[in-house]
mmCIF file of N, CA, C and O in Angstrom:
data_model
loop_
_atom_site.group_PDB
_atom_site.id
_atom_site.type_symbol
_atom_site.label_atom_id
_atom_site.label_comp_id
_atom_site.label_asym_id
_atom_site.label_seq_id
_atom_site.Cartn_x
_atom_site.Cartn_y
_atom_site.Cartn_z
ATOM 1 N N MET Z 1 0.824 -1.173 0.000
ATOM 2 C CA MET Z 1 0.000 0.000 0.000
ATOM 3 C C MET Z 1 0.871 1.239 0.000
ATOM 4 O O MET Z 1 1.939 1.253 0.573
ATOM 5 N N SER Z 2 0.309 2.246 -0.600
ATOM 6 C CA SER Z 2 1.029 3.497 -0.687
ATOM 7 C C SER Z 2 0.721 4.342 0.537
ATOM 8 O O SER Z 2 -0.374 4.306 1.071
ATOM 9 N N SER Z 3 1.675 5.083 0.989
ATOM 10 C CA SER Z 3 1.465 5.930 2.160
ATOM 11 C C SER Z 3 1.527 7.409 1.782
ATOM 12 O O SER Z 3 2.057 8.213 2.498
ATOM 13 N N GLY Z 4 0.972 7.740 0.639
ATOM 14 C CA GLY Z 4 0.992 9.123 0.167
ATOM 15 C C GLY Z 4 -0.010 9.977 0.923
ATOM 16 O O GLY Z 4 -0.706 9.518 1.834
ATOM 17 N N PRO Z 5 -0.058 11.236 0.551
ATOM 18 C CA PRO Z 5 -0.991 12.146 1.222
ATOM 19 C C PRO Z 5 -2.427 11.738 0.971
ATOM 20 O O PRO Z 5 -2.798 11.360 -0.142
ATOM 21 N N GLY Z 6 -3.228 11.790 1.986
ATOM 22 C CA GLY Z 6 -4.632 11.447 1.874
ATOM 23 C C GLY Z 6 -4.925 9.995 2.205
ATOM 24 O O GLY Z 6 -6.062 9.633 2.451
ATOM 25 N N TRP Z 7 -3.910 9.157 2.185
ATOM 26 C CA TRP Z 7 -4.145 7.756 2.512
ATOM 27 C C TRP Z 7 -4.057 7.560 4.005
ATOM 28 O O TRP Z 7 -3.157 8.006 4.674
ATOM 29 N N GLY Z 8 -5.039 6.956 4.563
ATOM 30 C CA GLY Z 8 -5.018 6.658 5.982
ATOM 31 C C GLY Z 8 -5.468 7.820 6.853
ATOM 32 O O GLY Z 8 -5.498 7.710 8.066
ATOM 33 N N SER Z 9 -5.799 8.952 6.257
ATOM 34 C CA SER Z 9 -6.250 10.079 7.067
ATOM 35 C C SER Z 9 -7.776 10.079 7.151
ATOM 36 O O SER Z 9 -8.451 9.399 6.372
ATOM 37 N N GLN Z 10 -8.281 10.815 8.066
ATOM 38 C CA GLN Z 10 -9.732 10.888 8.267
ATOM 39 C C GLN Z 10 -10.375 11.648 7.105
ATOM 40 O O GLN Z 10 -9.807 12.603 6.598
ATOM 41 N N PRO Z 11 -11.596 11.268 6.731
ATOM 42 C CA PRO Z 11 -12.292 12.008 5.670
ATOM 43 C C PRO Z 11 -12.730 13.388 6.189
ATOM 44 O O PRO Z 11 -12.963 13.578 7.374
ATOM 45 N N THR Z 12 -12.796 14.337 5.278
ATOM 46 C CA THR Z 12 -13.182 15.693 5.643
ATOM 47 C C THR Z 12 -14.668 15.726 5.962
ATOM 48 O O THR Z 12 -15.486 15.197 5.210
ATOM 49 N N GLN Z 13 -15.012 16.351 7.085
ATOM 50 C CA GLN Z 13 -16.414 16.484 7.474
ATOM 51 C C GLN Z 13 -16.821 17.944 7.352
ATOM 52 O O GLN Z 13 -16.112 18.836 7.786
ATOM 53 N N TYR Z 14 -17.977 18.137 6.745
ATOM 54 C CA TYR Z 14 -18.507 19.486 6.594
ATOM 55 C C TYR Z 14 -19.633 19.700 7.601
ATOM 56 O O TYR Z 14 -20.458 18.821 7.805
ATOM 57 N N VAL Z 15 -19.654 20.869 8.206
ATOM 58 C CA VAL Z 15 -20.679 21.205 9.180
ATOM 59 C C VAL Z 15 -21.566 22.280 8.566
ATOM 60 O O VAL Z 15 -21.088 23.330 8.146
ATOM 61 N N TYR Z 16 -22.832 21.989 8.489
ATOM 62 C CA TYR Z 16 -23.788 22.956 7.965
ATOM 63 C C TYR Z 16 -24.474 23.650 9.141
ATOM 64 O O TYR Z 16 -25.036 22.992 10.012
ATOM 65 N N VAL Z 17 -24.424 24.951 9.141
ATOM 66 C CA VAL Z 17 -25.027 25.730 10.218
ATOM 67 C C VAL Z 17 -26.279 26.398 9.657
ATOM 68 O O VAL Z 17 -26.232 27.085 8.648
ATOM 69 N N GLN Z 18 -27.370 26.156 10.335
ATOM 70 C CA GLN Z 18 -28.624 26.798 9.933
ATOM 71 C C GLN Z 18 -29.053 27.725 11.065
ATOM 72 O O GLN Z 18 -29.247 27.298 12.193
ATOM 73 N N HIS Z 19 -29.169 29.004 10.744
ATOM 74 C CA HIS Z 19 -29.556 29.979 11.755
ATOM 75 C C HIS Z 19 -31.063 29.944 11.959
ATOM 76 O O HIS Z 19 -31.826 29.709 11.022
ATOM 77 N N ALA Z 20 -31.450 30.191 13.194
ATOM 78 C CA ALA Z 20 -32.876 30.221 13.513
ATOM 79 C C ALA Z 20 -33.508 31.436 12.837
ATOM 80 O O ALA Z 20 -32.879 32.482 12.699
ATOM 81 N N PRO Z 21 -34.766 31.321 12.423
ATOM 82 C CA PRO Z 21 -35.405 32.480 11.792
ATOM 83 C C PRO Z 21 -35.602 33.615 12.797
ATOM 84 O O PRO Z 21 -35.785 33.390 13.988
ATOM 85 N N LYS Z 22 -35.521 34.817 12.290
ATOM 86 C CA LYS Z 22 -35.678 35.995 13.140
ATOM 87 C C LYS Z 22 -37.126 36.078 13.605
ATOM 88 O O LYS Z 22 -38.048 35.990 12.794
ATOM 89 N N PRO Z 23 -37.339 36.226 14.908
ATOM 90 C CA PRO Z 23 -38.720 36.302 15.393
ATOM 91 C C PRO Z 23 -39.381 37.593 14.895
ATOM 92 O O PRO Z 23 -38.715 38.607 14.705
ATOM 93 N N PRO Z 24 -40.699 37.553 14.701
ATOM 94 C CA PRO Z 24 -41.379 38.764 14.227
ATOM 95 C C PRO Z 24 -41.367 39.845 15.297
ATOM 96 O O PRO Z 24 -41.396 39.565 16.488
ATOM 97 N N THR Z 25 -41.302 41.072 14.847
ATOM 98 C CA THR Z 25 -41.312 42.186 15.781
ATOM 99 C C THR Z 25 -42.468 43.106 15.450
ATOM 100 O O THR Z 25 -42.928 43.155 14.312
ATOM 101 N N ASN Z 26 -42.938 43.795 16.458
ATOM 102 C CA ASN Z 26 -44.002 44.774 16.271
ATOM 103 C C ASN Z 26 -43.714 45.923 17.223
ATOM 104 O O ASN Z 26 -44.413 46.148 18.200
ATOM 105 N N GLY Z 27 -42.657 46.652 16.922
ATOM 106 C CA GLY Z 27 -42.209 47.729 17.787
ATOM 107 C C GLY Z 27 -43.187 48.881 17.873
ATOM 108 O O GLY Z 27 -43.247 49.574 18.886
ATOM 109 N N LEU Z 28 -43.975 49.098 16.808
ATOM 110 C CA LEU Z 28 -44.930 50.201 16.841
ATOM 111 C C LEU Z 28 -46.041 49.942 17.853
ATOM 112 O O LEU Z 28 -46.578 50.884 18.430
ATOM 113 N N ALA Z 29 -46.390 48.690 18.071
ATOM 114 C CA ALA Z 29 -47.399 48.383 19.085
ATOM 115 C C ALA Z 29 -46.885 48.737 20.478
ATOM 116 O O ALA Z 29 -47.615 49.321 21.286
ATOM 117 N N ILE Z 30 -45.637 48.407 20.743
ATOM 118 C CA ILE Z 30 -45.040 48.731 22.038
ATOM 119 C C ILE Z 30 -44.892 50.246 22.195
ATOM 120 O O ILE Z 30 -45.226 50.813 23.243
ATOM 121 N N ALA Z 31 -44.398 50.912 21.141
ATOM 122 C CA ALA Z 31 -44.238 52.368 21.211
ATOM 123 C C ALA Z 31 -45.584 53.053 21.393
ATOM 124 O O ALA Z 31 -45.708 54.017 22.158
ATOM 125 N N GLY Z 32 -46.611 52.558 20.703
ATOM 126 C CA GLY Z 32 -47.944 53.130 20.854
ATOM 127 C C GLY Z 32 -48.492 52.939 22.250
ATOM 128 O O GLY Z 32 -49.130 53.841 22.800
ATOM 129 N N MET Z 33 -48.236 51.767 22.823
ATOM 130 C CA MET Z 33 -48.721 51.522 24.178
ATOM 131 C C MET Z 33 -48.037 52.453 25.178
ATOM 132 O O MET Z 33 -48.692 53.030 26.049
ATOM 133 N N VAL Z 34 -46.736 52.628 25.036
ATOM 134 C CA VAL Z 34 -46.006 53.523 25.941
ATOM 135 C C VAL Z 34 -46.507 54.957 25.783
ATOM 136 O O VAL Z 34 -46.765 55.654 26.773
ATOM 137 N N LEU Z 35 -46.670 55.410 24.536
ATOM 138 C CA LEU Z 35 -47.148 56.773 24.313
ATOM 139 C C LEU Z 35 -48.582 56.959 24.807
ATOM 140 O O LEU Z 35 -48.934 58.022 25.323
ATOM 141 N N GLY Z 36 -49.413 55.945 24.641
ATOM 142 C CA GLY Z 36 -50.779 56.029 25.157
ATOM 143 C C GLY Z 36 -50.813 56.133 26.668
ATOM 144 O O GLY Z 36 -51.587 56.914 27.236
ATOM 145 N N ILE Z 37 -49.968 55.369 27.331
ATOM 146 C CA ILE Z 37 -49.894 55.434 28.796
ATOM 147 C C ILE Z 37 -49.376 56.803 29.243
ATOM 148 O O ILE Z 37 -49.902 57.395 30.197
ATOM 149 N N VAL Z 38 -48.381 57.328 28.534
ATOM 150 C CA VAL Z 38 -47.850 58.654 28.870
ATOM 151 C C VAL Z 38 -48.925 59.720 28.673
ATOM 152 O O VAL Z 38 -49.107 60.610 29.511
ATOM 153 N N GLY Z 39 -49.672 59.632 27.568
ATOM 154 C CA GLY Z 39 -50.749 60.589 27.328
ATOM 155 C C GLY Z 39 -51.834 60.513 28.386
ATOM 156 O O GLY Z 39 -52.335 61.542 28.850
ATOM 157 N N ALA Z 40 -52.198 59.295 28.783
ATOM 158 C CA ALA Z 40 -53.214 59.143 29.819
ATOM 159 C C ALA Z 40 -52.711 59.668 31.168
ATOM 160 O O ALA Z 40 -53.465 60.300 31.914
ATOM 161 N N ALA Z 41 -51.452 59.434 31.463
ATOM 162 C CA ALA Z 41 -50.894 59.934 32.728
ATOM 163 C C ALA Z 41 -50.805 61.460 32.729
ATOM 164 O O ALA Z 41 -51.087 62.106 33.746
ATOM 165 N N LEU Z 42 -50.428 62.033 31.596
ATOM 166 C CA LEU Z 42 -50.341 63.497 31.523
ATOM 167 C C LEU Z 42 -51.713 64.155 31.615
ATOM 168 O O LEU Z 42 -51.827 65.288 32.081
ATOM 169 N N SER Z 43 -52.745 63.458 31.176
ATOM 170 C CA SER Z 43 -54.084 64.052 31.242
ATOM 171 C C SER Z 43 -54.585 64.166 32.680
ATOM 172 O O SER Z 43 -55.540 64.896 32.941
ATOM 173 N N LEU Z 44 -53.958 63.476 33.597
ATOM 174 C CA LEU Z 44 -54.361 63.544 35.004
ATOM 175 C C LEU Z 44 -53.801 64.772 35.719
ATOM 176 O O LEU Z 44 -54.227 65.079 36.828
ATOM 177 N N ILE Z 45 -52.855 65.459 35.088
ATOM 178 C CA ILE Z 45 -52.279 66.660 35.695
ATOM 179 C C ILE Z 45 -53.257 67.815 35.494
ATOM 180 O O ILE Z 45 -53.641 68.106 34.368
ATOM 181 N N PRO Z 46 -53.692 68.468 36.556
ATOM 182 C CA PRO Z 46 -54.650 69.573 36.396
ATOM 183 C C PRO Z 46 -54.062 70.721 35.584
ATOM 184 O O PRO Z 46 -52.892 71.036 35.696
ATOM 185 N N PHE Z 47 -54.900 71.338 34.791
ATOM 186 C CA PHE Z 47 -54.614 72.520 33.972
ATOM 187 C C PHE Z 47 -53.562 72.243 32.888
ATOM 188 O O PHE Z 47 -53.848 72.362 31.715
ATOM 189 N N VAL Z 48 -52.364 71.893 33.255
ATOM 190 C CA VAL Z 48 -51.280 71.711 32.288
ATOM 191 C C VAL Z 48 -51.489 70.439 31.454
ATOM 192 O O VAL Z 48 -51.125 70.393 30.281
ATOM 193 N N GLY Z 49 -52.099 69.429 32.039
ATOM 194 C CA GLY Z 49 -52.291 68.164 31.340
ATOM 195 C C GLY Z 49 -53.147 68.273 30.103
ATOM 196 O O GLY Z 49 -52.972 67.504 29.153
ATOM 197 N N ILE Z 50 -54.055 69.233 30.078
ATOM 198 C CA ILE Z 50 -54.915 69.417 28.911
ATOM 199 C C ILE Z 50 -54.072 69.742 27.687
ATOM 200 O O ILE Z 50 -54.355 69.286 26.579
ATOM 201 N N PHE Z 51 -53.021 70.497 27.863
ATOM 202 C CA PHE Z 51 -52.191 70.916 26.743
ATOM 203 C C PHE Z 51 -51.069 69.932 26.433
ATOM 204 O O PHE Z 51 -50.587 69.884 25.308
ATOM 205 N N MET Z 52 -50.648 69.159 27.429
ATOM 206 C CA MET Z 52 -49.498 68.277 27.244
ATOM 207 C C MET Z 52 -49.870 66.869 26.795
ATOM 208 O O MET Z 52 -49.018 66.160 26.270
ATOM 209 N N CYS Z 53 -51.092 66.446 26.992
ATOM 210 C CA CYS Z 53 -51.416 65.041 26.770
ATOM 211 C C CYS Z 53 -51.816 64.710 25.336
ATOM 212 O O CYS Z 53 -51.785 63.561 24.940
ATOM 213 N N TRP Z 54 -52.183 65.705 24.543
ATOM 214 C CA TRP Z 54 -52.769 65.377 23.252
ATOM 215 C C TRP Z 54 -51.770 64.778 22.270
ATOM 216 O O TRP Z 54 -52.108 63.876 21.507
ATOM 217 N N LEU Z 55 -50.505 65.225 22.262
ATOM 218 C CA LEU Z 55 -49.536 64.703 21.301
ATOM 219 C C LEU Z 55 -49.174 63.239 21.567
ATOM 220 O O LEU Z 55 -49.262 62.411 20.655
ATOM 221 N N PRO Z 56 -48.779 62.867 22.797
ATOM 222 C CA PRO Z 56 -48.485 61.442 22.998
ATOM 223 C C PRO Z 56 -49.713 60.557 22.832
ATOM 224 O O PRO Z 56 -49.602 59.434 22.328
ATOM 225 N N ALA Z 57 -50.886 61.062 23.211
ATOM 226 C CA ALA Z 57 -52.096 60.258 23.042
ATOM 227 C C ALA Z 57 -52.400 60.043 21.565
ATOM 228 O O ALA Z 57 -52.744 58.927 21.146
ATOM 229 N N LEU Z 58 -52.260 61.096 20.766
ATOM 230 C CA LEU Z 58 -52.513 60.976 19.327
ATOM 231 C C LEU Z 58 -51.510 60.042 18.668
ATOM 232 O O LEU Z 58 -51.885 59.182 17.852
ATOM 233 N N LEU Z 59 -50.240 60.169 19.018
ATOM 234 C CA LEU Z 59 -49.233 59.246 18.479
ATOM 235 C C LEU Z 59 -49.480 57.816 18.943
ATOM 236 O O LEU Z 59 -49.246 56.863 18.193
ATOM 237 N N GLY Z 60 -49.952 57.641 20.176
ATOM 238 C CA GLY Z 60 -50.290 56.305 20.656
ATOM 239 C C GLY Z 60 -51.410 55.679 19.853
ATOM 240 O O GLY Z 60 -51.378 54.481 19.538
ATOM 241 N N ILE Z 61 -52.407 56.486 19.489
ATOM 242 C CA ILE Z 61 -53.513 55.975 18.668
ATOM 243 C C ILE Z 61 -53.011 55.588 17.278
ATOM 244 O O ILE Z 61 -53.316 54.504 16.767
ATOM 245 N N ILE Z 62 -52.218 56.470 16.671
ATOM 246 C CA ILE Z 62 -51.708 56.193 15.322
ATOM 247 C C ILE Z 62 -50.816 54.952 15.322
ATOM 248 O O ILE Z 62 -50.993 54.043 14.497
ATOM 249 N N PHE Z 63 -49.861 54.899 16.249
ATOM 250 C CA PHE Z 63 -48.977 53.738 16.316
ATOM 251 C C PHE Z 63 -49.745 52.464 16.676
ATOM 252 O O PHE Z 63 -49.396 51.374 16.231
ATOM 253 N N GLY Z 64 -50.795 52.598 17.479
ATOM 254 C CA GLY Z 64 -51.602 51.432 17.832
ATOM 255 C C GLY Z 64 -52.318 50.850 16.631
ATOM 256 O O GLY Z 64 -52.346 49.629 16.442
ATOM 257 N N PHE Z 65 -52.886 51.712 15.779
ATOM 258 C CA PHE Z 65 -53.556 51.204 14.585
ATOM 259 C C PHE Z 65 -52.565 50.611 13.592
ATOM 260 O O PHE Z 65 -52.849 49.574 12.973
ATOM 261 N N ILE Z 66 -51.400 51.232 13.450
ATOM 262 C CA ILE Z 66 -50.381 50.650 12.570
ATOM 263 C C ILE Z 66 -49.888 49.316 13.142
ATOM 264 O O ILE Z 66 -49.710 48.340 12.417
ATOM 265 N N GLY Z 67 -49.681 49.264 14.453
ATOM 266 C CA GLY Z 67 -49.269 48.023 15.102
ATOM 267 C C GLY Z 67 -50.320 46.932 14.992
ATOM 268 O O GLY Z 67 -49.995 45.752 14.880
ATOM 269 N N LEU Z 68 -51.599 47.329 15.006
ATOM 270 C CA LEU Z 68 -52.666 46.345 14.845
ATOM 271 C C LEU Z 68 -52.641 45.746 13.443
ATOM 272 O O LEU Z 68 -52.820 44.536 13.268
ATOM 273 N N GLY Z 69 -52.394 46.586 12.443
ATOM 274 C CA GLY Z 69 -52.265 46.085 11.079
ATOM 275 C C GLY Z 69 -51.050 45.182 10.918
ATOM 276 O O GLY Z 69 -51.113 44.153 10.240
ATOM 277 N N THR Z 70 -49.950 45.554 11.561
ATOM 278 C CA THR Z 70 -48.750 44.722 11.514
ATOM 279 C C THR Z 70 -48.993 43.393 12.212
ATOM 280 O O THR Z 70 -48.553 42.343 11.742
ATOM 281 N N ALA Z 71 -49.700 43.422 13.324
ATOM 282 C CA ALA Z 71 -50.002 42.181 14.055
ATOM 283 C C ALA Z 71 -50.861 41.250 13.206
ATOM 284 O O ALA Z 71 -50.658 40.034 13.225
ATOM 285 N N LYS Z 72 -51.780 41.816 12.466
ATOM 286 C CA LYS Z 72 -52.616 40.996 11.589
ATOM 287 C C LYS Z 72 -51.769 40.338 10.504
ATOM 288 O O LYS Z 72 -51.973 39.186 10.153
ATOM 289 N N ARG Z 73 -50.773 41.076 10.008
ATOM 290 C CA ARG Z 73 -49.939 40.574 8.925
ATOM 291 C C ARG Z 73 -48.960 39.503 9.404
ATOM 292 O O ARG Z 73 -48.633 38.584 8.649
ATOM 293 N N ILE Z 74 -48.470 39.603 10.641
ATOM 294 C CA ILE Z 74 -47.453 38.647 11.114
ATOM 295 C C ILE Z 74 -48.019 37.599 12.063
ATOM 296 O O ILE Z 74 -47.284 36.989 12.821
ATOM 297 N N GLY Z 75 -49.303 37.423 12.051
ATOM 298 C CA GLY Z 75 -49.883 36.320 12.817
ATOM 299 C C GLY Z 75 -50.303 36.661 14.229
ATOM 300 O O GLY Z 75 -50.312 35.798 15.094
ATOM 301 N N GLY Z 76 -50.626 37.896 14.502
ATOM 302 C CA GLY Z 76 -51.159 38.259 15.811
ATOM 303 C C GLY Z 76 -50.135 38.597 16.864
ATOM 304 O O GLY Z 76 -50.478 38.732 18.038
ATOM 305 N N PHE Z 77 -48.868 38.759 16.468
ATOM 306 C CA PHE Z 77 -47.822 39.062 17.443
ATOM 307 C C PHE Z 77 -47.973 40.495 17.943
ATOM 308 O O PHE Z 77 -48.040 41.416 17.157
ATOM 309 N N ARG Z 78 -48.054 40.684 19.243
ATOM 310 C CA ARG Z 78 -48.230 41.970 19.926
ATOM 311 C C ARG Z 78 -49.566 42.638 19.612
ATOM 312 O O ARG Z 78 -49.681 43.850 19.631
ATOM 313 N N ARG Z 79 -50.578 41.847 19.354
ATOM 314 C CA ARG Z 79 -51.917 42.396 19.088
ATOM 315 C C ARG Z 79 -52.494 43.045 20.338
ATOM 316 O O ARG Z 79 -53.122 44.102 20.263
ATOM 317 N N ARG Z 80 -52.309 42.426 21.479
ATOM 318 C CA ARG Z 80 -52.839 42.982 22.730
ATOM 319 C C ARG Z 80 -52.214 44.340 23.052
ATOM 320 O O ARG Z 80 -52.896 45.239 23.533
ATOM 321 N N GLU Z 81 -50.924 44.476 22.785
ATOM 322 C CA GLU Z 81 -50.262 45.754 23.042
ATOM 323 C C GLU Z 81 -50.792 46.841 22.112
ATOM 324 O O GLU Z 81 -50.938 47.996 22.507
ATOM 325 N N ALA Z 82 -51.085 46.468 20.866
ATOM 326 C CA ALA Z 82 -51.638 47.449 19.922
ATOM 327 C C ALA Z 82 -53.031 47.900 20.365
ATOM 328 O O ALA Z 82 -53.353 49.089 20.291
ATOM 329 N N ILE Z 83 -53.839 46.979 20.846
ATOM 330 C CA ILE Z 83 -55.173 47.344 21.339
ATOM 331 C C ILE Z 83 -55.056 48.214 22.591
ATOM 332 O O ILE Z 83 -55.790 49.193 22.759
ATOM 333 N N ALA Z 84 -54.108 47.874 23.464
ATOM 334 C CA ALA Z 84 -53.882 48.697 24.662
ATOM 335 C C ALA Z 84 -53.429 50.098 24.285
ATOM 336 O O ALA Z 84 -53.803 51.081 24.935
ATOM 337 N N ALA Z 85 -52.641 50.221 23.213
ATOM 338 C CA ALA Z 85 -52.201 51.541 22.751
ATOM 339 C C ALA Z 85 -53.385 52.372 22.291
ATOM 340 O O ALA Z 85 -53.472 53.567 22.596
ATOM 341 N N ILE Z 86 -54.309 51.758 21.578
ATOM 342 C CA ILE Z 86 -55.485 52.481 21.095
ATOM 343 C C ILE Z 86 -56.367 52.911 22.263
ATOM 344 O O ILE Z 86 -56.819 54.052 22.336
ATOM 345 N N VAL Z 87 -56.591 52.003 23.200
ATOM 346 C CA VAL Z 87 -57.440 52.318 24.356
ATOM 347 C C VAL Z 87 -56.796 53.418 25.206
ATOM 348 O O VAL Z 87 -57.457 54.388 25.594
ATOM 349 N N CYS Z 88 -55.492 53.278 25.493
ATOM 350 C CA CYS Z 88 -54.813 54.290 26.302
ATOM 351 C C CYS Z 88 -54.703 55.619 25.568
ATOM 352 O O CYS Z 88 -54.664 56.672 26.195
ATOM 353 N N GLY Z 89 -54.664 55.593 24.247
ATOM 354 C CA GLY Z 89 -54.625 56.825 23.482
ATOM 355 C C GLY Z 89 -55.935 57.586 23.532
ATOM 356 O O GLY Z 89 -55.956 58.816 23.558
ATOM 357 N N PHE Z 90 -57.051 56.847 23.556
ATOM 358 C CA PHE Z 90 -58.361 57.499 23.638
ATOM 359 C C PHE Z 90 -58.771 57.820 25.070
ATOM 360 O O PHE Z 90 -59.717 58.571 25.289
ATOM 361 N N LEU Z 91 -58.082 57.278 26.046
ATOM 362 C CA LEU Z 91 -58.436 57.480 27.454
ATOM 363 C C LEU Z 91 -58.370 58.932 27.919
ATOM 364 O O LEU Z 91 -59.206 59.348 28.731
ATOM 365 N N PRO Z 92 -57.451 59.764 27.449
ATOM 366 C CA PRO Z 92 -57.432 61.162 27.912
ATOM 367 C C PRO Z 92 -58.688 61.959 27.556
ATOM 368 O O PRO Z 92 -58.998 62.942 28.236
ATOM 369 N N ILE Z 93 -59.414 61.565 26.527
ATOM 370 C CA ILE Z 93 -60.604 62.329 26.125
ATOM 371 C C ILE Z 93 -61.643 62.363 27.252
ATOM 372 O O ILE Z 93 -62.045 63.444 27.684
ATOM 373 N N PRO Z 94 -62.105 61.228 27.784
ATOM 374 C CA PRO Z 94 -63.073 61.324 28.881
ATOM 375 C C PRO Z 94 -62.473 61.879 30.170
ATOM 376 O O PRO Z 94 -63.169 62.543 30.937
ATOM 377 N N ILE Z 95 -61.173 61.654 30.384
ATOM 378 C CA ILE Z 95 -60.545 62.197 31.592
ATOM 379 C C ILE Z 95 -60.565 63.718 31.553
ATOM 380 O O ILE Z 95 -60.933 64.380 32.531
ATOM 381 N N ILE Z 96 -60.204 64.294 30.409
ATOM 382 C CA ILE Z 96 -60.188 65.754 30.288
ATOM 383 C C ILE Z 96 -61.601 66.316 30.329
ATOM 384 O O ILE Z 96 -61.859 67.339 30.972
ATOM 385 N N LEU Z 97 -62.546 65.646 29.662
ATOM 386 C CA LEU Z 97 -63.929 66.131 29.694
ATOM 387 C C LEU Z 97 -64.484 66.104 31.112
ATOM 388 O O LEU Z 97 -65.170 67.043 31.532
ATOM 389 N N PHE Z 98 -64.180 65.058 31.850
ATOM 390 C CA PHE Z 98 -64.630 64.972 33.235
ATOM 391 C C PHE Z 98 -63.989 66.073 34.079
ATOM 392 O O PHE Z 98 -64.649 66.713 34.901
ATOM 393 N N GLY Z 99 -62.705 66.325 33.867
ATOM 394 C CA GLY Z 99 -62.020 67.380 34.610
ATOM 395 C C GLY Z 99 -62.564 68.759 34.288
ATOM 396 O O GLY Z 99 -62.723 69.600 35.183
ATOM 397 N N VAL Z 100 -62.883 68.998 33.015
ATOM 398 C CA VAL Z 100 -63.449 70.292 32.626
ATOM 399 C C VAL Z 100 -64.832 70.471 33.241
ATOM 400 O O VAL Z 100 -65.193 71.561 33.697
ATOM 401 N N MET Z 101 -65.616 69.395 33.283
ATOM 402 C CA MET Z 101 -66.948 69.485 33.898
ATOM 403 C C MET Z 101 -66.831 69.781 35.392
ATOM 404 O O MET Z 101 -67.601 70.578 35.929
ATOM 405 N N ILE Z 102 -65.875 69.166 36.052
ATOM 406 C CA ILE Z 102 -65.683 69.437 37.482
ATOM 407 C C ILE Z 102 -65.250 70.884 37.696
ATOM 408 O O ILE Z 102 -65.767 71.573 38.583
ATOM 409 N N LEU Z 103 -64.309 71.360 36.870
ATOM 410 C CA LEU Z 103 -63.862 72.746 36.994
ATOM 411 C C LEU Z 103 -64.998 73.728 36.698
ATOM 412 O O LEU Z 103 -65.122 74.762 37.364
ATOM 413 N N ALA Z 104 -65.836 73.406 35.727
ATOM 414 C CA ALA Z 104 -66.969 74.271 35.417
ATOM 415 C C ALA Z 104 -67.977 74.276 36.567
ATOM 416 O O ALA Z 104 -68.536 75.325 36.909
ATOM 417 N N ALA Z 105 -68.204 73.125 37.178
ATOM 418 C CA ALA Z 105 -69.127 73.058 38.313
ATOM 419 C C ALA Z 105 -68.575 73.838 39.504
ATOM 420 O O ALA Z 105 -69.317 74.547 40.194
ATOM 421 N N ILE Z 106 -67.275 73.718 39.741
ATOM 422 C CA ILE Z 106 -66.672 74.466 40.845
ATOM 423 C C ILE Z 106 -66.728 75.969 40.554
ATOM 424 O O ILE Z 106 -67.038 76.774 41.436
ATOM 425 N N GLY Z 107 -66.458 76.328 39.311
ATOM 426 C CA GLY Z 107 -66.491 77.744 38.948
ATOM 427 C C GLY Z 107 -67.879 78.346 39.047
ATOM 428 O O GLY Z 107 -68.058 79.461 39.536
ATOM 429 N N SER Z 108 -68.879 77.595 38.603
ATOM 430 C CA SER Z 108 -70.250 78.128 38.686
ATOM 431 C C SER Z 108 -70.749 78.146 40.130
ATOM 432 O O SER Z 108 -71.531 79.020 40.522
ATOM 433 N N ALA Z 109 -70.305 77.205 40.942
ATOM 434 C CA ALA Z 109 -70.720 77.176 42.339
ATOM 435 C C ALA Z 109 -70.081 78.331 43.118
ATOM 436 O O ALA Z 109 -70.688 78.897 44.028
ATOM 437 N N SER Z 110 -68.855 78.678 42.751
ATOM 438 C CA SER Z 110 -68.187 79.760 43.475
ATOM 439 C C SER Z 110 -68.729 81.137 43.068
ATOM 440 O O SER Z 110 -68.673 82.068 43.834
ATOM 441 N N HIS Z 111 -69.265 81.268 41.854
ATOM 442 C CA HIS Z 111 -69.797 82.552 41.403
ATOM 443 C C HIS Z 111 -71.228 82.800 41.932
ATOM 444 O O HIS Z 111 -71.642 83.934 42.057
ATOM 445 N N THR Z 112 -71.952 81.730 42.232
ATOM 446 C CA THR Z 112 -73.325 81.900 42.709
ATOM 447 C C THR Z 112 -73.380 82.241 44.186
ATOM 448 O O THR Z 112 -74.360 82.793 44.663
ATOM 449 N N SER Z 113 -72.385 81.909 44.949
ATOM 450 C CA SER Z 113 -72.461 82.193 46.383
ATOM 451 C C SER Z 113 -71.763 83.435 46.793
ATOM 452 O O SER Z 113 -71.226 84.208 46.175
#
């Protein structure tokens, strides 16, 4: 037998690496939820909250609807967060209306007495 190169050595083994698929993301649903919560929290601040809460609440609503569409497209991932963004985005409306009604009642009560 010949003892040249390649004789008697181990055969070459190839390793195939398969990467896991990237999980779906829905960052707009999360961003919308955070902005909706910020808008709802800002609406609780008397007087100043009326002016400060509308931008984050509006962005929360917009991002929530976009996130809901994205969730529908990728199989429902982060759908609950998108719905929470929409709800939290609309939450400042009744909070501010209730606060204005209370302020109006206090103002009218103080002027009558």
